[in-house]
Short mmCIF file of C-alpha atoms and ligand atoms in Angstrom, two decimals:
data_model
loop_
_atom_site.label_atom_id
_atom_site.label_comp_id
_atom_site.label_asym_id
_atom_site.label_seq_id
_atom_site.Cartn_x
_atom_site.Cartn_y
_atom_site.Cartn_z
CA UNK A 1 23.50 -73.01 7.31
CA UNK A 2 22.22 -73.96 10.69
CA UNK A 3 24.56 -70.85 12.27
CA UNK A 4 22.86 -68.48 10.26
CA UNK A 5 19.47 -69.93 10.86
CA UNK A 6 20.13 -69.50 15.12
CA UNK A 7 21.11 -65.58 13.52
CA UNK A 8 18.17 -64.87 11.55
CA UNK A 9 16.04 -66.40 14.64
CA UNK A 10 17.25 -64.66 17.32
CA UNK A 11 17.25 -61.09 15.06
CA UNK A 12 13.77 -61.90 14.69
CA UNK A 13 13.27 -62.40 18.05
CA UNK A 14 14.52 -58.97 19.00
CA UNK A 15 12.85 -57.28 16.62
CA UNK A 16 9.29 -58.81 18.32
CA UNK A 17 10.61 -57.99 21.73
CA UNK A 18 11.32 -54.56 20.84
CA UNK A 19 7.50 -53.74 19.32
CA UNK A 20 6.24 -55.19 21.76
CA UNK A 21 7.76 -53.25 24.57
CA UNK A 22 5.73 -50.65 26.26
CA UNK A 23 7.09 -47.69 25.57
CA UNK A 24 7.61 -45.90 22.34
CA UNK A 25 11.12 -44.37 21.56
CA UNK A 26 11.25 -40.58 22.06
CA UNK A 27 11.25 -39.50 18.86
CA UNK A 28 8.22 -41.62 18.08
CA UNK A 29 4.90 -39.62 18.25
CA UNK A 30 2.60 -40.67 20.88
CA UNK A 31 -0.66 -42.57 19.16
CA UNK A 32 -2.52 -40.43 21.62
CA UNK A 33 -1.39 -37.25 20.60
CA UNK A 34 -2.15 -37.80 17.73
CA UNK A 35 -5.77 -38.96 18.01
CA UNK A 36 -5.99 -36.36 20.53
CA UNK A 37 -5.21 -33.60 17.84
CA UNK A 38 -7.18 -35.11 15.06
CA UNK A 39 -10.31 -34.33 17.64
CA UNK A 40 -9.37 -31.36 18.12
CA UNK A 41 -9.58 -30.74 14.23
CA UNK A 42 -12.70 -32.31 13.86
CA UNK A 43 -14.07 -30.33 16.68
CA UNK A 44 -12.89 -26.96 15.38
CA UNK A 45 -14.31 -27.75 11.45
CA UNK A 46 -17.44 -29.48 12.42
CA UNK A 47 -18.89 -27.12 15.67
CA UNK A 48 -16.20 -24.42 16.14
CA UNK A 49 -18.27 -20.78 16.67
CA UNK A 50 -15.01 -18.58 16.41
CA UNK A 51 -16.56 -17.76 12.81
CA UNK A 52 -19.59 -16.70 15.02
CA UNK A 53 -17.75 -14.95 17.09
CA UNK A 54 -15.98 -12.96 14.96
CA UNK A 55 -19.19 -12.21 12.85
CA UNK A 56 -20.39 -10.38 16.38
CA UNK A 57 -16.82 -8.55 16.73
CA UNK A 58 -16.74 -7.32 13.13
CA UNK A 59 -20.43 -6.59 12.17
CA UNK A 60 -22.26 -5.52 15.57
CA UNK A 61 -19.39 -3.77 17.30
CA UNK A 62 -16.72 -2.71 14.35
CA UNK A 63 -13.62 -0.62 15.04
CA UNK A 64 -11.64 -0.52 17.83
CA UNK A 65 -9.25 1.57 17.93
CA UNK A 66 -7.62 2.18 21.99
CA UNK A 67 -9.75 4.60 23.68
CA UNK A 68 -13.06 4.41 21.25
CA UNK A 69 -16.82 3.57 22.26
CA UNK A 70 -15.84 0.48 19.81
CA UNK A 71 -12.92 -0.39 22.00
CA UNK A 72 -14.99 -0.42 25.04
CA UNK A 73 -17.97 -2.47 23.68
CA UNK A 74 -15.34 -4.86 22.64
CA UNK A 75 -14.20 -5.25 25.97
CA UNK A 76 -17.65 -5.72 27.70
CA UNK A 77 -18.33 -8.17 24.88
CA UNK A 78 -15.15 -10.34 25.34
CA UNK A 79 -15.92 -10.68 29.48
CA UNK A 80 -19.39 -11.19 28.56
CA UNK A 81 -18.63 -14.48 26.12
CA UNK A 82 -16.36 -16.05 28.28
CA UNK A 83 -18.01 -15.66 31.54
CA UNK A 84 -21.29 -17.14 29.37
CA UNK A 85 -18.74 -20.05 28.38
CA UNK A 86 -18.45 -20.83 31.68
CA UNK A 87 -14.21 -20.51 32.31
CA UNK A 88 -13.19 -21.57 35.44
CA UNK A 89 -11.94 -17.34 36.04
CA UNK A 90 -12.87 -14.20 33.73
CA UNK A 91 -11.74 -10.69 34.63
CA UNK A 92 -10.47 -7.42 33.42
CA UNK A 93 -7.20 -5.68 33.81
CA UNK A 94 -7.40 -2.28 33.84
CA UNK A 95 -4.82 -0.07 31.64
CA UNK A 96 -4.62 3.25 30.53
CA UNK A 97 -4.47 3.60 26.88
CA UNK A 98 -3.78 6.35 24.25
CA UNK A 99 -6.70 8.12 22.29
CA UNK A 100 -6.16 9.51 19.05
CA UNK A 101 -9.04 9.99 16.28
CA UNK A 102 -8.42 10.34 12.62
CA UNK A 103 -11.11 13.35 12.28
CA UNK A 104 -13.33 14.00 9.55
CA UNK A 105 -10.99 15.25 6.48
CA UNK A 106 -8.18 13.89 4.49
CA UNK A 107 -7.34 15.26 1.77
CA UNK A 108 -4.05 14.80 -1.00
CA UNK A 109 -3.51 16.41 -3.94
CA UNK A 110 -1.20 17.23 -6.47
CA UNK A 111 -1.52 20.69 -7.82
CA UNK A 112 -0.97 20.75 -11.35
CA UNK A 113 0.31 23.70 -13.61
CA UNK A 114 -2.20 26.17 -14.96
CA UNK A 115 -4.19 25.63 -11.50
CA UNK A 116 -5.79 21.61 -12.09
CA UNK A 117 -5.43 19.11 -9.08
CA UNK A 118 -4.90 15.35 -8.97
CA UNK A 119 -6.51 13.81 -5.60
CA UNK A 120 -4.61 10.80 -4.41
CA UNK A 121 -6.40 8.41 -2.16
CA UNK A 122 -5.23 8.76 1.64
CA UNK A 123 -5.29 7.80 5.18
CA UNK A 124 -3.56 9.74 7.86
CA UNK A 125 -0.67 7.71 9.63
CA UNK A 126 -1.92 6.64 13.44
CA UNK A 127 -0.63 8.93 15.53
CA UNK A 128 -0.25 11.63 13.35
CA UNK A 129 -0.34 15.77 14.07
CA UNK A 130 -3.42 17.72 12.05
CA UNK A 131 -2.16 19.93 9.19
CA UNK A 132 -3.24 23.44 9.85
CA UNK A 133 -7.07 23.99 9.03
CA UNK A 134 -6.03 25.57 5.72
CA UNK A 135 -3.79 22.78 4.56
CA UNK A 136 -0.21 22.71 3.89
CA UNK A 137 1.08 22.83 0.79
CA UNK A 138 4.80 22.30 -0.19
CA UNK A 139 7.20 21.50 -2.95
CA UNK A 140 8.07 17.39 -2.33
CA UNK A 141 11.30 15.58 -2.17
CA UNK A 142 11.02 11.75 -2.87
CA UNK A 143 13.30 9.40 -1.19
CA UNK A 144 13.67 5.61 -1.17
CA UNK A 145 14.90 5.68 2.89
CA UNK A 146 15.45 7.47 6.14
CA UNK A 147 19.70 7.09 4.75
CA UNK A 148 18.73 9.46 1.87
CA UNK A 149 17.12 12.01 4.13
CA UNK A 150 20.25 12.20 6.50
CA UNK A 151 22.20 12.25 3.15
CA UNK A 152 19.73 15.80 1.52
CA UNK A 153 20.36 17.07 4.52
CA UNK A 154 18.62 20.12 5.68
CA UNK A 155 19.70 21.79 2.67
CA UNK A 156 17.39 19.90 0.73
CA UNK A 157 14.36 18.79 2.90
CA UNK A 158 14.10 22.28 4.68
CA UNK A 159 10.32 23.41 4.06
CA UNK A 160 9.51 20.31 2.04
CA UNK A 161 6.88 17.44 2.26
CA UNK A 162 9.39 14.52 2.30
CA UNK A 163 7.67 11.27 0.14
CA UNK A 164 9.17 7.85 1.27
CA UNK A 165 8.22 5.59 -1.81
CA UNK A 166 10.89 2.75 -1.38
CA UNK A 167 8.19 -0.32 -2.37
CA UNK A 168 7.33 -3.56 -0.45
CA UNK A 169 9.98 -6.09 -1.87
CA UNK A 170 7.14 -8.65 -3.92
CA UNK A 171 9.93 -11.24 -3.90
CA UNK A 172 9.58 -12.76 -0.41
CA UNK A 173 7.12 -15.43 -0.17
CA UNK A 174 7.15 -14.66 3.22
CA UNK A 175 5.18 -10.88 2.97
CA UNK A 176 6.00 -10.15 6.61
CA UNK A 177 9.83 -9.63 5.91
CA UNK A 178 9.15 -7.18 3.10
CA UNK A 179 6.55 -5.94 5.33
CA UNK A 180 9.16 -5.69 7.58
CA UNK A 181 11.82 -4.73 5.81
CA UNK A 182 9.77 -1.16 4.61
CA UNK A 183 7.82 -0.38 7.45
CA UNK A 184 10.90 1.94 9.38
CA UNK A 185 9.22 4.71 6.35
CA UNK A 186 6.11 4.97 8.44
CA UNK A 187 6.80 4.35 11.62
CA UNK A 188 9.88 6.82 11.88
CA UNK A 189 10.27 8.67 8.26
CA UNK A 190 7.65 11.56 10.16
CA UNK A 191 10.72 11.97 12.66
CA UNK A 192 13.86 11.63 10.43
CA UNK A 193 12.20 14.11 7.84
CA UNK A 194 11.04 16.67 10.64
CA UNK A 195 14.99 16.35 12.07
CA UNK A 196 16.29 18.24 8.55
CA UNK A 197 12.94 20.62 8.38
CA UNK A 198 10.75 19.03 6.25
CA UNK A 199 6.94 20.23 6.65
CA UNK A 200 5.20 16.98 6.89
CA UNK A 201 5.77 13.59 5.05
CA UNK A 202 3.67 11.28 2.68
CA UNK A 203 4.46 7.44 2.09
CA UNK A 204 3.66 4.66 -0.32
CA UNK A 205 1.58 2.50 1.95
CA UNK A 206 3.11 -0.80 3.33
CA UNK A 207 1.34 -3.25 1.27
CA UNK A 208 1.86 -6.19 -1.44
CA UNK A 209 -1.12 -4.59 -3.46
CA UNK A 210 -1.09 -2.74 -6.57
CA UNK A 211 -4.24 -1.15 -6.07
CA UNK A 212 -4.99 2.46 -4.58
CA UNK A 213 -6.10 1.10 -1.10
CA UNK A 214 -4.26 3.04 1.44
CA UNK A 215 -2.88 1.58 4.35
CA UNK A 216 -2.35 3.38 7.99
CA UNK A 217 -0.82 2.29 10.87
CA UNK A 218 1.30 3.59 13.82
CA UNK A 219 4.25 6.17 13.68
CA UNK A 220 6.56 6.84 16.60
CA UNK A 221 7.28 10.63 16.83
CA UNK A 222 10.46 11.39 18.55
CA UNK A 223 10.74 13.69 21.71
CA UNK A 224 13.59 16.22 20.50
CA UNK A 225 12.26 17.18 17.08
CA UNK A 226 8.58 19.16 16.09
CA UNK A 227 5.77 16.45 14.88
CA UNK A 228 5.31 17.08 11.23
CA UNK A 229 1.50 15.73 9.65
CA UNK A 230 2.15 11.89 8.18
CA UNK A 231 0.08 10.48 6.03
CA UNK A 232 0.40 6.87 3.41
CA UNK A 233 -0.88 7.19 -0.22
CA UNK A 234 -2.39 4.24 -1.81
CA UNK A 235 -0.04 2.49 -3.87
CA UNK A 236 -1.62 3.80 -7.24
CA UNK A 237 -1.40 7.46 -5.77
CA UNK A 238 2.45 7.06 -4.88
CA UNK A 239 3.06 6.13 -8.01
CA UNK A 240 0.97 8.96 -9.52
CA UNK A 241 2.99 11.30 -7.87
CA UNK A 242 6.40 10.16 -8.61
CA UNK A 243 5.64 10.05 -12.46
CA UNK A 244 4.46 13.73 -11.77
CA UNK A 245 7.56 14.43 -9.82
CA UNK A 246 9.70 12.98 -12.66
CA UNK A 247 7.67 15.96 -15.69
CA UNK A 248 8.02 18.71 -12.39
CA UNK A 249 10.33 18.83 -10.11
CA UNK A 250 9.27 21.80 -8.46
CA UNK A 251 5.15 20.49 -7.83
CA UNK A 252 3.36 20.98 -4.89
CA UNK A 253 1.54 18.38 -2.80
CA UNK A 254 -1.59 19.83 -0.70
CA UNK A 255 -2.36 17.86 2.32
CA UNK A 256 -4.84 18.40 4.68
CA UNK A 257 -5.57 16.25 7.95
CA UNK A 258 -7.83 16.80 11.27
CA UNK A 259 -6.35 14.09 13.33
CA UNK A 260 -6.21 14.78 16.91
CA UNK A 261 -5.08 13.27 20.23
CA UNK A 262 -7.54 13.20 23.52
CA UNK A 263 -6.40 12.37 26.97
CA UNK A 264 -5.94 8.44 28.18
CA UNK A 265 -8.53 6.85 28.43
CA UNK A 266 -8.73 3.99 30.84
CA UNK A 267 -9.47 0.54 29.19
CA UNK A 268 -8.94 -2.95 29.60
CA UNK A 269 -7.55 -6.64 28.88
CA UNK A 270 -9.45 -9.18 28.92
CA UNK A 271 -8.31 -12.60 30.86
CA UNK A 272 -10.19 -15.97 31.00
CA UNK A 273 -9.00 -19.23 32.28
CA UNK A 274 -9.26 -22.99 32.89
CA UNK A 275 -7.79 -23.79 36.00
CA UNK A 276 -5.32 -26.40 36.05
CA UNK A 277 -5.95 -29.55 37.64
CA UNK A 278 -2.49 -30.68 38.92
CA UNK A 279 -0.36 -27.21 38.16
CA UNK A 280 -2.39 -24.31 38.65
CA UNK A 281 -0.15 -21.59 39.38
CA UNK A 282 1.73 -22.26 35.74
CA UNK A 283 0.08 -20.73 32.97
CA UNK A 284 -0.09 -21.68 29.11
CA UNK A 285 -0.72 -18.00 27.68
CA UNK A 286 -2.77 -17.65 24.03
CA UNK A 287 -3.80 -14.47 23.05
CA UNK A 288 -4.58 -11.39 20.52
CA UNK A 289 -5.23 -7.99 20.40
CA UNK A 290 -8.95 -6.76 21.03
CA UNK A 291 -7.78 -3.68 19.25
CA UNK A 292 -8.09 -2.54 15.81
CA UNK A 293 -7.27 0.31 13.42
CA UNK A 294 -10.46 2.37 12.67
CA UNK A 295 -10.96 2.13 8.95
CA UNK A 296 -12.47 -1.10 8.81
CA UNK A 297 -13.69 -4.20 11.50
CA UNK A 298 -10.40 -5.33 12.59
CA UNK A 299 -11.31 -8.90 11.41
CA UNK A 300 -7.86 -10.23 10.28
CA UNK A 301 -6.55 -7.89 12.54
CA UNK A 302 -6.71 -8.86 15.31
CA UNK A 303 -10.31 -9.67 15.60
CA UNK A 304 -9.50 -13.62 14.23
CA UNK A 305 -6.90 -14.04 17.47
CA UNK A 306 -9.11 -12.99 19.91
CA UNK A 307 -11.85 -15.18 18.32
CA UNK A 308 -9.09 -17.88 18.13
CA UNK A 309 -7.93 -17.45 21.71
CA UNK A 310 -11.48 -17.90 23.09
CA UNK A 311 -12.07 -21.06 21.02
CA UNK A 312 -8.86 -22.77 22.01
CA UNK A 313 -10.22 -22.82 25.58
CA UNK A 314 -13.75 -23.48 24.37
CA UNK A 315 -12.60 -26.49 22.10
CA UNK A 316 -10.80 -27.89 25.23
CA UNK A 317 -13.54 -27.74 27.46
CA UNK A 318 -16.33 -29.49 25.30
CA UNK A 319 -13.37 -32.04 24.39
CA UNK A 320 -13.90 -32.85 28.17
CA UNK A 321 -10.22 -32.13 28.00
CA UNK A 322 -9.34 -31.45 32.00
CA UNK A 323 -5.58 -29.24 31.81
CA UNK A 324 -3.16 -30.03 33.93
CA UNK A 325 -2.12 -26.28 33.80
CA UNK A 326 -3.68 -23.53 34.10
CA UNK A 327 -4.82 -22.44 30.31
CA UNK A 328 -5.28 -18.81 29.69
CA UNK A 329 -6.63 -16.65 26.64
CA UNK A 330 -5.93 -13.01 26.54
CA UNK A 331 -7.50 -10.39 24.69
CA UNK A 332 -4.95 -7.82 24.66
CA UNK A 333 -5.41 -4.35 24.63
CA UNK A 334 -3.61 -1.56 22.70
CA UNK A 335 -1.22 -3.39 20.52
CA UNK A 336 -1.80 -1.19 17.47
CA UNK A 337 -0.45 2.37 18.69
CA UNK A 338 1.27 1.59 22.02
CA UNK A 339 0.97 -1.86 23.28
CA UNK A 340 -0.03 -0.88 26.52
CA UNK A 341 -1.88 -3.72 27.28
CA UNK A 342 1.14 -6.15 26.66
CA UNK A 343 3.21 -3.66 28.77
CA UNK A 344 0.70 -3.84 31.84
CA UNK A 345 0.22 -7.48 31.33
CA UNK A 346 3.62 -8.55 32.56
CA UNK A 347 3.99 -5.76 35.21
CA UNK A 348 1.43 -7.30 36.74
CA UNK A 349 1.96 -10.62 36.11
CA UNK A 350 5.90 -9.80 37.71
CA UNK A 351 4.05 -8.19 40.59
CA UNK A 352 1.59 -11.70 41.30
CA UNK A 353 4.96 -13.65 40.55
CA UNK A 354 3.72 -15.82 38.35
CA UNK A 355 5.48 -18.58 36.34
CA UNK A 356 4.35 -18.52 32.20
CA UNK A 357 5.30 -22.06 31.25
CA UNK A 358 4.91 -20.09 27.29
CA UNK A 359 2.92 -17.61 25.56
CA UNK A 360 1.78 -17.90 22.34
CA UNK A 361 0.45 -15.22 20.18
CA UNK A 362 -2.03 -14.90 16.87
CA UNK A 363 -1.88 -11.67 15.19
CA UNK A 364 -1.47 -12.78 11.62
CA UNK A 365 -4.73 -13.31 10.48
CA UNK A 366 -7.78 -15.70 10.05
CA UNK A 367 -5.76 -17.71 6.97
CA UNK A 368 -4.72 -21.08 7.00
CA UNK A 369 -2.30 -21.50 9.63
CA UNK A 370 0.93 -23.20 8.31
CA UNK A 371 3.93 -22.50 11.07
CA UNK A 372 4.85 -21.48 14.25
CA UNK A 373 7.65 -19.57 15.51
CA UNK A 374 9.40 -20.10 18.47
CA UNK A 375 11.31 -17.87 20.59
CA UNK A 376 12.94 -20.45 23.27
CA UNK A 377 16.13 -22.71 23.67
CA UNK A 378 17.13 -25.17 20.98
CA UNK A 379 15.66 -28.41 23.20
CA UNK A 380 12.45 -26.58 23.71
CA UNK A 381 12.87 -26.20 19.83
CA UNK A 382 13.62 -29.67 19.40
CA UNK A 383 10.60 -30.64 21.25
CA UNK A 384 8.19 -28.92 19.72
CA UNK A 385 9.28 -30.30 16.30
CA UNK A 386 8.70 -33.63 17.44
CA UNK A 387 5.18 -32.55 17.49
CA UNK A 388 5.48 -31.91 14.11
CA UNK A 389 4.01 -35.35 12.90
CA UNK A 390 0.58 -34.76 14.56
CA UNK A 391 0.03 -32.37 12.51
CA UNK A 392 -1.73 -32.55 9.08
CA UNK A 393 0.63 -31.12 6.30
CA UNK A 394 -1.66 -28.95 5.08
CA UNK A 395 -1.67 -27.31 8.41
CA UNK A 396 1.32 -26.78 10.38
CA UNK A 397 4.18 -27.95 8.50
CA UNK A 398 6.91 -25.94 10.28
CA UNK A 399 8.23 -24.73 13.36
CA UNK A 400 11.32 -22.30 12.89
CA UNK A 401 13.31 -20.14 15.53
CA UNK A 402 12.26 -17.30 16.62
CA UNK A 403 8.57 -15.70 16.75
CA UNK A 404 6.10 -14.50 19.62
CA UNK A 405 4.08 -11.47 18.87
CA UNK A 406 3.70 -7.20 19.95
CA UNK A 407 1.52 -8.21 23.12
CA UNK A 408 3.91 -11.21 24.54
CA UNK A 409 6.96 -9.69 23.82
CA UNK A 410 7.54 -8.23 27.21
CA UNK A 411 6.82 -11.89 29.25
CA UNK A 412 10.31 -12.68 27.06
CA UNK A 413 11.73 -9.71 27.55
CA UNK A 414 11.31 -9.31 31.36
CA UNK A 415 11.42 -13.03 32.65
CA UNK A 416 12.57 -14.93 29.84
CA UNK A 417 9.71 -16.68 29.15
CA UNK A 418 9.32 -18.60 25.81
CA UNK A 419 7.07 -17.18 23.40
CA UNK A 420 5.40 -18.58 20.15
CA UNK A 421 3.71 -17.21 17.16
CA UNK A 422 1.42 -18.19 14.87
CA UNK A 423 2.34 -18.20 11.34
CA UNK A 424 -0.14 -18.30 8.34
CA UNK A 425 -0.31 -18.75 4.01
CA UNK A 426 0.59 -14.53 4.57
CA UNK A 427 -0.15 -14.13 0.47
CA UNK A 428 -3.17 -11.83 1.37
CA UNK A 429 -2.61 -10.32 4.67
CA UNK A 430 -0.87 -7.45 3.66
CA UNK A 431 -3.15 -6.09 0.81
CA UNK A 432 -6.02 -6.25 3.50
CA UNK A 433 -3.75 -5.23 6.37
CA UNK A 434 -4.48 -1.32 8.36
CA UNK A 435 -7.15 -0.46 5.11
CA UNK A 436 -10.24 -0.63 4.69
CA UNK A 437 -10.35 -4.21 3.23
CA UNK A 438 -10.25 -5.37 6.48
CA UNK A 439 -13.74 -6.90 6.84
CA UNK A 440 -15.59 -9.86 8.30
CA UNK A 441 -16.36 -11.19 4.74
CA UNK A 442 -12.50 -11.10 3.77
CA UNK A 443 -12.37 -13.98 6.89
CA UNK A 444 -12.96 -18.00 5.43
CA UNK A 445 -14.59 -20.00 8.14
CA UNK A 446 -12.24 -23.09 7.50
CA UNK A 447 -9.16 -21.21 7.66
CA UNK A 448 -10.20 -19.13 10.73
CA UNK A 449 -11.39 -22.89 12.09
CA UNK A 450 -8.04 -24.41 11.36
CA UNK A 451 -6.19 -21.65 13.07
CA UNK A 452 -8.01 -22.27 16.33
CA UNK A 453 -7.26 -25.71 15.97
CA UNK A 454 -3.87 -25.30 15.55
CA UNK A 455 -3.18 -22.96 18.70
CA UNK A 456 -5.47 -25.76 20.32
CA UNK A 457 -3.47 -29.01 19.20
CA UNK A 458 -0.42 -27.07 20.43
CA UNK A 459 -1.54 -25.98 23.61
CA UNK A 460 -2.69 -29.70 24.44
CA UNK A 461 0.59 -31.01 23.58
CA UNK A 462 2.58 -28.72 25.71
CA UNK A 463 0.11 -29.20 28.51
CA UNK A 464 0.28 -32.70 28.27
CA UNK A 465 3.95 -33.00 27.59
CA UNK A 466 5.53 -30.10 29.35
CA UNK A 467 8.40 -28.58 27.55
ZN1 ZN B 501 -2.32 -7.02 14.79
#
């Protein structure tokens, strides 16, 4: 009895020591963090503006596609805010960038027997070649990938329009792998089809919809084979025309497009900073892209993670919060149809040699953010997870391997730097996604709140914490 008593004592006794000892273990999260994050939430839900901001972006400036009036307002705009927040350093970086303009007409139709026509609803592909004034109209082959093309041969596609109508897989609940995993049909179907003869090429639009919203985007022409007109059908429309195809082989599909491309025109990122207080030549990168696609605002895209990447700097300065390195938000330009701006970012960042602690990127909307993925080694993984408990589950409930984003992707590439991107509930990005949908009131305040949060609680922790 009394052996076991001396036991039970002394394990006690241990146990006190060991609570009160001060430090916490490792894997413990720090009480601070976490208060320090809940601010941050509170900040961003009660008094965040990015919801302002974005208002201004989408409703008094509008598209902003590389190269456009909108563009350029855009950038003014962005140097303007900043500078007016008061960051420690705001400037430009000047870039060339591509200009292309969708024109005034687009037209598809399916020409029936015994002369009738079926318009289908659709948007020229980025990037693409005008059909001649008249038109061009052509018998069309459908296909379900570039494989089948190769596999026609020119035999088959010779003097065709080539239809790519292989559909958006609706069984990931993550959309971007089915968005993903049928994008290769727009951005090089136009080239594969053109390499066998074909004419020009429609596709079903890259989207989860079932509606007849068409969706652009960009398309990479290849240098060795003529640039054929591209254009992406609403969902509906594709789906028109393959019943069609199915009662006539031998239709004809009239398209008619005045796209056209301009000389480079010379644009502009847009950088602004808080200046670390005990590390200021290493940099904690956040950005988006300032660019958007023309048919609508831009709002999800990217217009919510340049808002975002403003407010994480804002949220940190009226939190008093003084960082140790330098913070800097990036309003990338180009990312949509070249990704210039990314490009000239790190050449010029390798030219000023300077060290990127990480770079983290939001181009997946205003929604609630849930994840983020990380492209870095497995401790700087394991890290970052430990951060996971700050975190309100309905927030960020994840961080998974491998992620970064279009604009950051050559900091990794070129110097290795670790890059992060944010992930959000993707259910609705991709029926909004490159169409016309994509408008300031399609953008929740909370969720657009929550994501600037996020990108802020995350930024704090790895400036606090290092990696
Ligand atoms: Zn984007």
């Amino acid at each position: 009895m009394k052996r076991s008593h001396t036991y039970l004592a002394l394990l006690l006794f241990g146990a006190v020591l060991l609570n009160a000892l001060p430090f916490h273990r490792d894997e413990d999260p720090d009480p601070d963090d976490t208060k320090m994050v809940k601010a941050i939430f509170d900040y961003v839900l009660v008094k965040g503006e990015s919801y302002q901001l974005l208002d201004h972006l989408c409703n008094q400036i509008g598209p902003r596609l590389s190269g456009s009036d909108g563009a350029a307002r855009a950038v003014e705009w962005g140097k303007k805010v900043m500078e007016e927040d008061g960051f420690d350093r705001v400037y430009l970086q000047e870039v060339m960038v591509p200009h292309w303009e969708r024109g005034g007409q687009e037209i598809a139709k399916i020409m029936l027997k015994g002369g009738g026509e079926d318009p289908l609803n659709v948007l020229a592909i980025g990037g693409s070649v005008a059909t001649d004034p008249d038109g061009l109209t052509a018998e069309v082959v459908e296909v379900q990938s570039l494989d089948e093309v190769a596999e026609l041969g020119e035999e088959k596609i010779k003097g065709k329009i080539v239809f790519y109508n292989r559909a958006f897989d609706q069984r990931n609940i993550n959309t971007g792998a089915s968005y993903g995993g049928a994008v290769d049909q727009r951005v090089a179907g136009p080239s594969q089809a053109a390499k066998y003869g074909a004419l020009g090429v429609v596709i079903r639009s890259v989207s989860s919809s079932f509606d007849d919203e068409p969706h652009t985007g960009t398309l990479r022409y290849k240098d060795d084979v003529a640039r054929i007109p591209a254009a992406a059908l609403g969902v509906q429309s594709a789906m028109r025309l393959t019943a069609a195809l199915h009662k006539n082989r031998s239709l004809k599909l009239y398209l008619n497009m005045s796209c056209r491309w301009l000389p480079d025109v010379k644009s502009y990122n847009v950088v602004g900073e808080l200046t670390g207080s005990e590390h200021p030549d290493e940099i904690i990168l956040v950005g988006g892209h300032l660019d958007s696609w023309d048919v609508a605002q831009g709002a999800h895209d990217d217009g919510a993670g340049s808002v975002q990447s403003i407010g994480v700097l804002r949220t940190l300065q009226q939190l008093n919060y003084k960082p140790k390195h330098t913070i800097r938000a990036v309003l990338f330009m180009n990312e949509e149809n070249g990704s210039r701006g990314g490009k000239k970012y790190a050449e010029l960042a390798g030219k000023k040699n300077e060290k990127h602690i990480i770079a983290i990127e939001t181009d997946a909307g205003g929604f609630v953010p849930r994840g983020f993925g990380v492209t870095a080694s497995d401790a700087t993984l394991a890290k970052m997870r430990s951060w996971l408990p700050h975190f309100d589950i309905n927030t960020i409930s994840y961080i998974n391997k491998g992620g970064g984003g279009a604009d950051i992707r050559p900091l990794n590439a070129m110097y290795g730097v670790p890059t992060v991107g944010l992930r959000t509930d993707s259910q609705r990005y991709f029926y909004i996604h490159h169409s016309r949908l994509d408008v300031f009131s399609a953008v929740y305040r909370r969720e657009l709140e929550l994501g600037t949060g996020a990108l802020a609680a995350l930024i704090y922790l790895v400036d606090k914490n290092g990696l």
